[in-house]
Short mmCIF file of C-alpha atoms in Angstrom, two decimals:
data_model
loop_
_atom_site.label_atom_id
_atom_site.label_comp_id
_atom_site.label_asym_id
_atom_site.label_seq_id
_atom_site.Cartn_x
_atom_site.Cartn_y
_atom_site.Cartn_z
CA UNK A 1 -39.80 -53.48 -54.54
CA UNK A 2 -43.21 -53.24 -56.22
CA UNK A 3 -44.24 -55.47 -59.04
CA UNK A 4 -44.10 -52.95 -61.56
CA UNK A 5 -40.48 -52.59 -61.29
CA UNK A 6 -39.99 -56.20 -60.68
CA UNK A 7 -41.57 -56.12 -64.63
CA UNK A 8 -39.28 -53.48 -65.57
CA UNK A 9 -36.29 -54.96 -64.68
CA UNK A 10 -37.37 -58.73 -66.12
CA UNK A 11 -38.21 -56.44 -69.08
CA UNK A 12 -34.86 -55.32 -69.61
CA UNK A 13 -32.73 -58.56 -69.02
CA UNK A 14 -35.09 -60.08 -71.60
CA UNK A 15 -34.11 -57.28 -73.67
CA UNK A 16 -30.15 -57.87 -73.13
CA UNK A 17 -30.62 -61.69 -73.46
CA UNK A 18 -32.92 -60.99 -76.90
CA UNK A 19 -29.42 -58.80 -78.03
CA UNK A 20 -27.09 -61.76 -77.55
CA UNK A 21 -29.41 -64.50 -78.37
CA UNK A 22 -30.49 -62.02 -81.89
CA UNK A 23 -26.18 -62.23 -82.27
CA UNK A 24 -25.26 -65.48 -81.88
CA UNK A 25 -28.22 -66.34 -84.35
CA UNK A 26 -27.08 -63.98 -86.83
CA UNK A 27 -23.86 -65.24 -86.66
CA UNK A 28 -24.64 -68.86 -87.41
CA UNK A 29 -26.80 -67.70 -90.46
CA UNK A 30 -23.62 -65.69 -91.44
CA UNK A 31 -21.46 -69.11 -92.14
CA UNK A 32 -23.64 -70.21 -95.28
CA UNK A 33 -21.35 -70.19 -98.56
CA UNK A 34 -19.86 -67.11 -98.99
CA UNK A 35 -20.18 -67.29 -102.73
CA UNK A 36 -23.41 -65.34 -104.26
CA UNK A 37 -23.89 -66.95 -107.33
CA UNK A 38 -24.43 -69.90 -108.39
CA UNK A 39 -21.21 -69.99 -110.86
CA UNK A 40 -19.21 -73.17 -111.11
CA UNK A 41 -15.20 -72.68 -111.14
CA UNK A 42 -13.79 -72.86 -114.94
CA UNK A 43 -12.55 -76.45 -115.77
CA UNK A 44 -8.62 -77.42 -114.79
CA UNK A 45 -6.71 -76.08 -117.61
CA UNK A 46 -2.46 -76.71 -118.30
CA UNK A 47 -2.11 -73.33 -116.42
CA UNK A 48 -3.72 -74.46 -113.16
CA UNK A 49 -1.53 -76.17 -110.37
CA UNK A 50 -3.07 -79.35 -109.68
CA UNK A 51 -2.55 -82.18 -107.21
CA UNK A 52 -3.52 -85.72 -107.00
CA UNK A 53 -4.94 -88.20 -109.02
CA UNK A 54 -6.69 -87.33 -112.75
CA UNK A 55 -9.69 -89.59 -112.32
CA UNK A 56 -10.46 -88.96 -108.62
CA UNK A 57 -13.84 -88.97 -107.67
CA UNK A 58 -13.64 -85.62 -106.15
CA UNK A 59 -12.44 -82.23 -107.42
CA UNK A 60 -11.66 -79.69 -105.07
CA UNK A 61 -10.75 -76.13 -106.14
CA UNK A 62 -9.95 -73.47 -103.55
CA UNK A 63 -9.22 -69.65 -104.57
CA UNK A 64 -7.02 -68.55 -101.72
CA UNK A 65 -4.88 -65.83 -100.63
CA UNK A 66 -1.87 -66.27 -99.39
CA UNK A 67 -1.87 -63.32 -97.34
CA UNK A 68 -5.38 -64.10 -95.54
CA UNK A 69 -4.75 -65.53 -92.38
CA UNK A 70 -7.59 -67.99 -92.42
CA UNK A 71 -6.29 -69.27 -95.44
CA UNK A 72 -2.77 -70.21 -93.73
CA UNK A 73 -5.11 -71.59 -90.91
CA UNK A 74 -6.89 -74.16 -93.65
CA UNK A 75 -3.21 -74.76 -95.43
CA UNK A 76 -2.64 -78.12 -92.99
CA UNK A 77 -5.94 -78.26 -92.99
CA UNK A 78 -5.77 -79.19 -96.56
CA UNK A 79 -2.56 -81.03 -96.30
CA UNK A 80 -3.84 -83.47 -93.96
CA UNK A 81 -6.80 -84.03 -95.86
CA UNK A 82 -4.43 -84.82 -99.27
CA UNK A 83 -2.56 -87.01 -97.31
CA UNK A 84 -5.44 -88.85 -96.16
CA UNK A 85 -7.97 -88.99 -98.86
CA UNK A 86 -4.58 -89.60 -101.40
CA UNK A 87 -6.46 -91.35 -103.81
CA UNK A 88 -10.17 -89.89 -103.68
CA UNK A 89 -9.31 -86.03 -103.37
CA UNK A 90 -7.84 -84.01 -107.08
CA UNK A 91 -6.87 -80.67 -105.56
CA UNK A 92 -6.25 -77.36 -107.81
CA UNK A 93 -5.07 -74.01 -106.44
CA UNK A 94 -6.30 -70.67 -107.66
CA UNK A 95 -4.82 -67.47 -106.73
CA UNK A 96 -7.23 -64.52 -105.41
CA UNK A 97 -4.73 -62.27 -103.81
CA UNK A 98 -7.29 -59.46 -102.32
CA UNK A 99 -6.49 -56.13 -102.92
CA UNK A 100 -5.88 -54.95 -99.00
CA UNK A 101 -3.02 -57.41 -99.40
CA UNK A 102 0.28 -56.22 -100.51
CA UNK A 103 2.27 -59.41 -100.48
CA UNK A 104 -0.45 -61.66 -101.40
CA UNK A 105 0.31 -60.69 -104.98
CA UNK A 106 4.27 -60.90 -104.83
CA UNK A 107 3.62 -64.50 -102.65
CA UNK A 108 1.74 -65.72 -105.25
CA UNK A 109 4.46 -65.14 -108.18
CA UNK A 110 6.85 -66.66 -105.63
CA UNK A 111 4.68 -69.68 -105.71
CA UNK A 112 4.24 -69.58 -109.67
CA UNK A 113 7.73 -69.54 -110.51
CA UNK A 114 8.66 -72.00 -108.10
CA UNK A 115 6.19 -74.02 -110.16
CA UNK A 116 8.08 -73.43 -112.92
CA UNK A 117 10.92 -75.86 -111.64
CA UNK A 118 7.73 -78.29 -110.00
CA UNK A 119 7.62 -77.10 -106.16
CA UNK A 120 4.85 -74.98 -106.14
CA UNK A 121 3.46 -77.11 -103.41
CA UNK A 122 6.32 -76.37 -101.58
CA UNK A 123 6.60 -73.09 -102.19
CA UNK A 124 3.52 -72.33 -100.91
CA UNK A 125 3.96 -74.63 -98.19
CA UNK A 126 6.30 -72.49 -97.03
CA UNK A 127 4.82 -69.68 -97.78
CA UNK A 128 1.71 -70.38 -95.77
CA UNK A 129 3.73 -71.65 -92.69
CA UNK A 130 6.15 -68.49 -92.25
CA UNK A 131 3.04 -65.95 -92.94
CA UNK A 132 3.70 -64.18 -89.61
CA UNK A 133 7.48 -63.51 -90.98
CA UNK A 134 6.66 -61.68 -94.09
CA UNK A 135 2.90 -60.28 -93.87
CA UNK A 136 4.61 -56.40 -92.78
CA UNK A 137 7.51 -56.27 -95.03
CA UNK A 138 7.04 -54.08 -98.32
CA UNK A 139 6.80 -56.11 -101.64
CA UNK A 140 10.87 -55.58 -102.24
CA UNK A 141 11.64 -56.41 -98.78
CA UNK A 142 9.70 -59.96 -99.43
CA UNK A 143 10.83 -60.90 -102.47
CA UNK A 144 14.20 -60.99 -101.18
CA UNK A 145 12.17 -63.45 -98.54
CA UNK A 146 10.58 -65.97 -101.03
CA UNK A 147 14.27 -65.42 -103.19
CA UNK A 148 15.30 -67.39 -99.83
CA UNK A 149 13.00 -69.89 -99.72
CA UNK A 150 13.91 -70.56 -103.29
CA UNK A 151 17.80 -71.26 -102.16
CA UNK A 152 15.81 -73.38 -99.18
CA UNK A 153 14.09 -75.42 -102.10
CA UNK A 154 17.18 -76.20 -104.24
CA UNK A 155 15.49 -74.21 -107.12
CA UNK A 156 17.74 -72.38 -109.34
CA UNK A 157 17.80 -69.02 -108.20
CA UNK A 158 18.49 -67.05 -111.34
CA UNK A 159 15.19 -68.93 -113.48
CA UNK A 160 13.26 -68.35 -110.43
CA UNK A 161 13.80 -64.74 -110.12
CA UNK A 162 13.34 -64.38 -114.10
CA UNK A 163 10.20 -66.74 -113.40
CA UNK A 164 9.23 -64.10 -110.75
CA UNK A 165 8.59 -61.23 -112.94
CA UNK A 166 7.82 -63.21 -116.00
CA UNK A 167 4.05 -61.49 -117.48
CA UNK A 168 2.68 -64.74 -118.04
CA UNK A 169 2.60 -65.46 -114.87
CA UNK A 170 1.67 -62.46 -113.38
CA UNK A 171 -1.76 -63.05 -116.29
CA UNK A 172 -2.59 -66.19 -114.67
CA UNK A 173 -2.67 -64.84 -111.07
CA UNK A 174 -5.16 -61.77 -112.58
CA UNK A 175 -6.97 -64.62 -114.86
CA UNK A 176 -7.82 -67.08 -111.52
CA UNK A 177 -8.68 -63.40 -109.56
CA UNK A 178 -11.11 -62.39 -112.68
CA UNK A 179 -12.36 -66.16 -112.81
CA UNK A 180 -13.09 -66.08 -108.85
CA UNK A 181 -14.92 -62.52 -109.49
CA UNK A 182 -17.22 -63.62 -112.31
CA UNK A 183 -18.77 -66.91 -110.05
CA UNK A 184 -19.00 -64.83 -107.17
CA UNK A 185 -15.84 -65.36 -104.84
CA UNK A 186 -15.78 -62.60 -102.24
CA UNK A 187 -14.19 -64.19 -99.38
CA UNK A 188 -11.02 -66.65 -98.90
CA UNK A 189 -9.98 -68.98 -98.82
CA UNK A 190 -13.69 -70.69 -100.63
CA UNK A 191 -13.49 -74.21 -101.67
CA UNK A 192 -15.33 -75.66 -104.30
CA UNK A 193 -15.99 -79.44 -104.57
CA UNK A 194 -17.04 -81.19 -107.25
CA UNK A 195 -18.09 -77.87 -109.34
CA UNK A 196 -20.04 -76.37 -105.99
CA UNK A 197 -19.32 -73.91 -103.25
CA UNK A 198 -19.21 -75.44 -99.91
CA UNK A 199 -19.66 -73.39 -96.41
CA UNK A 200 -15.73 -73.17 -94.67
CA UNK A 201 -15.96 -76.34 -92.23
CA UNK A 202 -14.88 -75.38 -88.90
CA UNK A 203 -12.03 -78.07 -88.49
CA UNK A 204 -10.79 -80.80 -90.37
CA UNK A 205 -12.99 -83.58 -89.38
CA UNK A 206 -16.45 -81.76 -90.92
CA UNK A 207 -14.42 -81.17 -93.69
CA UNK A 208 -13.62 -84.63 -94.09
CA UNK A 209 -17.04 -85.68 -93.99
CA UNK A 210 -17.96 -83.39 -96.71
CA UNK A 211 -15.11 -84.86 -99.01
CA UNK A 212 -16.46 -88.18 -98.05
CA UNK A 213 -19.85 -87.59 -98.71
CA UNK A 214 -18.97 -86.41 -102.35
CA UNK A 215 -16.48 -89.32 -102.61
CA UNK A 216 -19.59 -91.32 -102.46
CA UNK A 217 -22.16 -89.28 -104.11
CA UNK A 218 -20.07 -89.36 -107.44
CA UNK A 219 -18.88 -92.98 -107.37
CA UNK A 220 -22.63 -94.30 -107.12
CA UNK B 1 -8.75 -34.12 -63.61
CA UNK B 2 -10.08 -32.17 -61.66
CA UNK B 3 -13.37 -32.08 -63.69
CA UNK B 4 -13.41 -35.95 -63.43
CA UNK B 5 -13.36 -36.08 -59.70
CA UNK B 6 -16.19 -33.36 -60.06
CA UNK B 7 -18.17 -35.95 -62.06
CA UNK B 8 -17.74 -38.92 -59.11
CA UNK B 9 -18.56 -36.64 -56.27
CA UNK B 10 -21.21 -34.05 -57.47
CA UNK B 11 -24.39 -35.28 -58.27
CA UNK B 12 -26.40 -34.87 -61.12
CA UNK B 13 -29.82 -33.11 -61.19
CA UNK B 14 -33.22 -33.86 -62.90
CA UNK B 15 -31.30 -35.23 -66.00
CA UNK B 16 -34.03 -35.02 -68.85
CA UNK B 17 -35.36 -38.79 -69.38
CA UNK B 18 -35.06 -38.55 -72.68
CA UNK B 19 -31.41 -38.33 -72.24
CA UNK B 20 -31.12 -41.15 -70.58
CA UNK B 21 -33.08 -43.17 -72.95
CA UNK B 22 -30.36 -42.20 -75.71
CA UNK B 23 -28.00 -43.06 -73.61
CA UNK B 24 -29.44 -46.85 -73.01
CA UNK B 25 -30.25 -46.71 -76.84
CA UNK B 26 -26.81 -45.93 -77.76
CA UNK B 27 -24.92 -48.38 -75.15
CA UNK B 28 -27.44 -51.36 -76.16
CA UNK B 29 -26.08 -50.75 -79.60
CA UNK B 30 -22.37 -50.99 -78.39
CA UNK B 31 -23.45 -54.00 -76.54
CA UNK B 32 -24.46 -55.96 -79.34
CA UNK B 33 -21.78 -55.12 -81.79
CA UNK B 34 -19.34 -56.23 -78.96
CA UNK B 35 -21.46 -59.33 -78.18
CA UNK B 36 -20.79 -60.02 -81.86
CA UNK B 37 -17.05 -59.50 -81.95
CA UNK B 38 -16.55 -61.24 -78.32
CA UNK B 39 -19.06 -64.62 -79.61
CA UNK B 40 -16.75 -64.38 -83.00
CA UNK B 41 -13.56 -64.29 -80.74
CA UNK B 42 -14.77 -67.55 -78.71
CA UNK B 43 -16.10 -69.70 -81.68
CA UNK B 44 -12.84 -70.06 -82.80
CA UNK B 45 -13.85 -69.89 -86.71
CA UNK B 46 -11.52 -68.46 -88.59
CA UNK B 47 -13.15 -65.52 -89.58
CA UNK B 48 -12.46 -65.38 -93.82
CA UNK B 49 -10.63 -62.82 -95.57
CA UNK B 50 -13.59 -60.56 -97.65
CA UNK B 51 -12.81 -58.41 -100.06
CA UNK B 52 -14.66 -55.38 -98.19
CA UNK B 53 -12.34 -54.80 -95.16
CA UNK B 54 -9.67 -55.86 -93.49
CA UNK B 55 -11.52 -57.50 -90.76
CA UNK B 56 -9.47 -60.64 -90.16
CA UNK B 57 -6.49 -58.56 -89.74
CA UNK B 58 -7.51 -56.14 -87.31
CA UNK B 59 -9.39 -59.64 -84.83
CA UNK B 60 -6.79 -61.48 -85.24
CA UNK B 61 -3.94 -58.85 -84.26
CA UNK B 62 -1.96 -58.70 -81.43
CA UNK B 63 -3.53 -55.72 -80.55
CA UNK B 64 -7.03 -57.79 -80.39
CA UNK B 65 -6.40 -59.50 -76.75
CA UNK B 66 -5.28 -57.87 -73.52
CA UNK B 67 -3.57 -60.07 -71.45
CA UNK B 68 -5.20 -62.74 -73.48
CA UNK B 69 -8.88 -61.71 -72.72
CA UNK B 70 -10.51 -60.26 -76.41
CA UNK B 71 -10.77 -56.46 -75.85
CA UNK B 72 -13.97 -56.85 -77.69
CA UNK B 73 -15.28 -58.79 -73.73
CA UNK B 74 -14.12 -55.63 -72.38
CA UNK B 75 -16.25 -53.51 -74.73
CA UNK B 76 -19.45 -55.76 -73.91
CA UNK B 77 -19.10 -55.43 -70.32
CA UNK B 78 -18.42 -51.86 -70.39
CA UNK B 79 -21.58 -50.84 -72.51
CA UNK B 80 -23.06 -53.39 -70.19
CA UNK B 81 -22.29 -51.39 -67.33
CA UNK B 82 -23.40 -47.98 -69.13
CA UNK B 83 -27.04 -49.10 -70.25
CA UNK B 84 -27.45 -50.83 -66.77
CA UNK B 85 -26.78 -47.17 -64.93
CA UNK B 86 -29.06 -45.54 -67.68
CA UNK B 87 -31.41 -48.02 -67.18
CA UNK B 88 -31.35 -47.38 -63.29
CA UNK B 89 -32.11 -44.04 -63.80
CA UNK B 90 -34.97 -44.10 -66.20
CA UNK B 91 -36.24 -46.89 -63.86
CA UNK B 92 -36.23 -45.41 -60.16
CA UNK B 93 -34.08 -42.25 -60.50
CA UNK B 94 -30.62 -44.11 -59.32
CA UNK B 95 -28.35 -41.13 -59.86
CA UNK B 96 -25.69 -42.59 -58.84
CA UNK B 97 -25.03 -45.88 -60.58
CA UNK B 98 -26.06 -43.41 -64.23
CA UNK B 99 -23.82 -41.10 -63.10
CA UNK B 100 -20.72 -43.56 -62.77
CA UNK B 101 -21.66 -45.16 -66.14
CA UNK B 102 -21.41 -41.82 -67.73
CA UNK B 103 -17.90 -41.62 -66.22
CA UNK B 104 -16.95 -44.72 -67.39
CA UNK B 105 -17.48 -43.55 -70.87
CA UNK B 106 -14.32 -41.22 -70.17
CA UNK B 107 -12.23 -44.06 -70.15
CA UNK B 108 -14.60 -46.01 -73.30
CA UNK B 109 -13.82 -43.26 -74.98
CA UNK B 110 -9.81 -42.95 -74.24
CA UNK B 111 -10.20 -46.76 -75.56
CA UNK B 112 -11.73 -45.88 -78.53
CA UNK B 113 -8.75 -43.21 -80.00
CA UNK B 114 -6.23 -45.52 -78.94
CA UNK B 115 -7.93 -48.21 -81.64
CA UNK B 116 -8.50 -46.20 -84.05
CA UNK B 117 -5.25 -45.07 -84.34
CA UNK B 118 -4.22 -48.73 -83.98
CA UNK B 119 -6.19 -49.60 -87.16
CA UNK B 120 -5.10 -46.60 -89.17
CA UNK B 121 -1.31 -46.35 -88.43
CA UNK B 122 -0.31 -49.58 -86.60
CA UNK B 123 -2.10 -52.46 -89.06
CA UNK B 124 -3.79 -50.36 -91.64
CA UNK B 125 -6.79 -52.03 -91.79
CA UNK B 126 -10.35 -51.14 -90.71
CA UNK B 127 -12.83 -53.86 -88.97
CA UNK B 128 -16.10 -52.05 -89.77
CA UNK B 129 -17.55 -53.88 -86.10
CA UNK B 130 -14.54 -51.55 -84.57
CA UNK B 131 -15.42 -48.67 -85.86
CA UNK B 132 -19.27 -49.18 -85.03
CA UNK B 133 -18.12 -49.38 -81.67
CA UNK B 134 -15.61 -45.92 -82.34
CA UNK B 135 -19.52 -44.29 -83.29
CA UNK B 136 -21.11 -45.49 -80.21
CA UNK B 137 -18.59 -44.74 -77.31
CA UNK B 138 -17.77 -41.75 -79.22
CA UNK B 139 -22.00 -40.29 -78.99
CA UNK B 140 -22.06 -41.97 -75.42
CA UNK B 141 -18.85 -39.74 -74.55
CA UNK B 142 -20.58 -36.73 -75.81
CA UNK B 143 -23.58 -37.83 -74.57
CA UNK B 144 -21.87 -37.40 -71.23
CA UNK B 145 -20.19 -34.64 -71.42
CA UNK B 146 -23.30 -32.64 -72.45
CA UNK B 147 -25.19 -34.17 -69.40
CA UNK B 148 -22.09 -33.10 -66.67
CA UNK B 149 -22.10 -29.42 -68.26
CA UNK B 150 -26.08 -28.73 -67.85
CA UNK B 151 -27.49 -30.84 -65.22
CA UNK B 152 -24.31 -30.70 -62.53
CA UNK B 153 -25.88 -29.61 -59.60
CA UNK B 154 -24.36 -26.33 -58.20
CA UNK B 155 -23.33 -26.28 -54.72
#
């Protein structure tokens, strides 16, 4: 084996390596906030489903899917971090069902008109838990699903199917979808703290730190 | 079948260069668009749900892993194996190691259909990565096809 082809081969493993190494760069650039513009979310209003305390130092506003399975993947995600930041951490929920989802639509009236008779957390608890279960069923097919998880709740089954159905509900899931579209939402689930888009932490530790970090930053 | 043992067994003759060069071109690009689904598949980030395409759905589908190994590792190694046998040739005429890359696009290729119709009638979603690999198996298959039929050598 000459030296010239000694080169040529070199030449192409660099090449390969350049193809991964080019990839796994691109990829890391990728992660930065998937939100475009610079928008801020519209202010909590009576309509919104909020948790937590009113004066917390920290706001954080996610517009979600409940469809999307990386948004069921950051639902305990979320939990844990309410449970553990009780007192720092004001959380609000904003529907933006995308269209490739059937059921993300139908799941969110579920969780609206459990609301209605105060368990939309756990609606959407459950919801987010038994994804797998109703993701393939056709929107008739899962109503009859969420009608269950209504009995599972206690809820009174009659108000929450006429909850279900009811047009004001059905405007606030389009209002939080047209609110997510004009600052610039195109992904889910994207959390917003304290007013600003933040890059999807990878686990719930970095996204601790980041709750942290604005804990502090708005109680100096 | 019979045409496939004909591609293992009869050798190929002065394939143009330039033909091989697509063919390297073409199975680099697979390689990379694999790469990217396989690193994706590894990191373990849960890839968000974008309003474009249905991404998520088709990478995270049971139809995603093979025996839990990401079919997207199975796509890097096998455009791997194709540019490597192109590469061979346009290097120091290895007819042999091109010529079983170009039969391995056969079986790329048989890959390829049974995705697509995966996507479109199993989980109705498109992954625009997936289909980028559909385009590229899909030229190298023809790519290979049209090499067999007029450089075969006749016995």
């Amino acid at each position: 084996m000459n030296i010239k082809r000694i080169i040529f081969w070199l030449g192409f493993i660099i090449i390969l390596a350049l193809i991964v190494w080019g990839v796994v760069v691109a990829m890391n650039k990728e992660i930065v906030p998937p939100v475009q513009s610079d928008g801020s979310p519209a202010p909590i209003s009576a309509t919104d489903s909020v948790r937590g305390p009113e004066g917390a130092p920290v706001t954080l506003i996610e517009y979600s899917d409940f469809q999307c399975p990386a948004c069921a993947a950051y639902y305990p995600i979320v939990e844990r971090l309410l449970a553990e930041a009780s007192s720092t951490v004001r959380f609000v929920y904003r529907h933006y069902p995308l269209p490739q989802h059937r059921i993300a639509e139908p799941a969110a009236q579920a969780a609206e008109a459990a609301g209605r008779q105060g368990k939309f957390w756990d609606m959407s608890g459950l919801i987010f838990v038994n994804q797998l279960s109703w993701q393939d069923l056709s929107p008739i097919q899962a109503k009859s699903v969420f009608k269950g998880y209504a009995e599972r709740l206690g809820l009174n089954v009659a108000n929450f199917e006429k909850d279900y159905e009811d047009s004001a509900i059905k405007a606030k899931i389009s209002a939080d979808y047209r609110d997510g579209q004009t600052i610039g939402v195109n992904a889910t689930p994207t959390f917003f703290v304290n007013g600003k888009a933040i890059t999807n932490p990878p686990n719930y530790e970095s996204f601790k730190v980041i709750i942290d970090a604005a804990a502090a930053e708005s109680l100096d | 079948m019979n045409h496939l043992k004909l591609l293992l067994t009869r050798p190929l003759q002065k394939v143009s260069i330039s033909a091989a060069v697509i063919v390297l071109i073409v199975a680099l690009v697979g390689f990379a668009d694999s790469t990217y689904l396989t690193v994706e598949h590894y990191r373990g980030v849960i890839p968000p749900c974008t309003v474009v395409a249905g991404c998520e759905q088709v990478l995270t589908s049971a139809y995603a892993t093979i025996l839990g190994v990401p079919v997207a590792l199975g796509g890097a190694v096998f455009y791997l194996l194709v540019a490597l046998g192109a590469f061979a040739y346009i290097e120091g005429r290895h007819e042999r190691l091109f010529r079983y890359g170009l039969a391995l696009t056969v079986i790329g290729f048989i890959f390829t259909l049974w995705f697509l119709y995966v996507q479109a009638f199993l989980l109705k979603a498109f992954c625009q990565y997936c289909l980028v690999s559909a385009v590229t198996s899909t030229l190298l298959f023809v790519m290979a096809v049209y090499i067999f039929k007029r450089y075969r050598a006749t016995l």
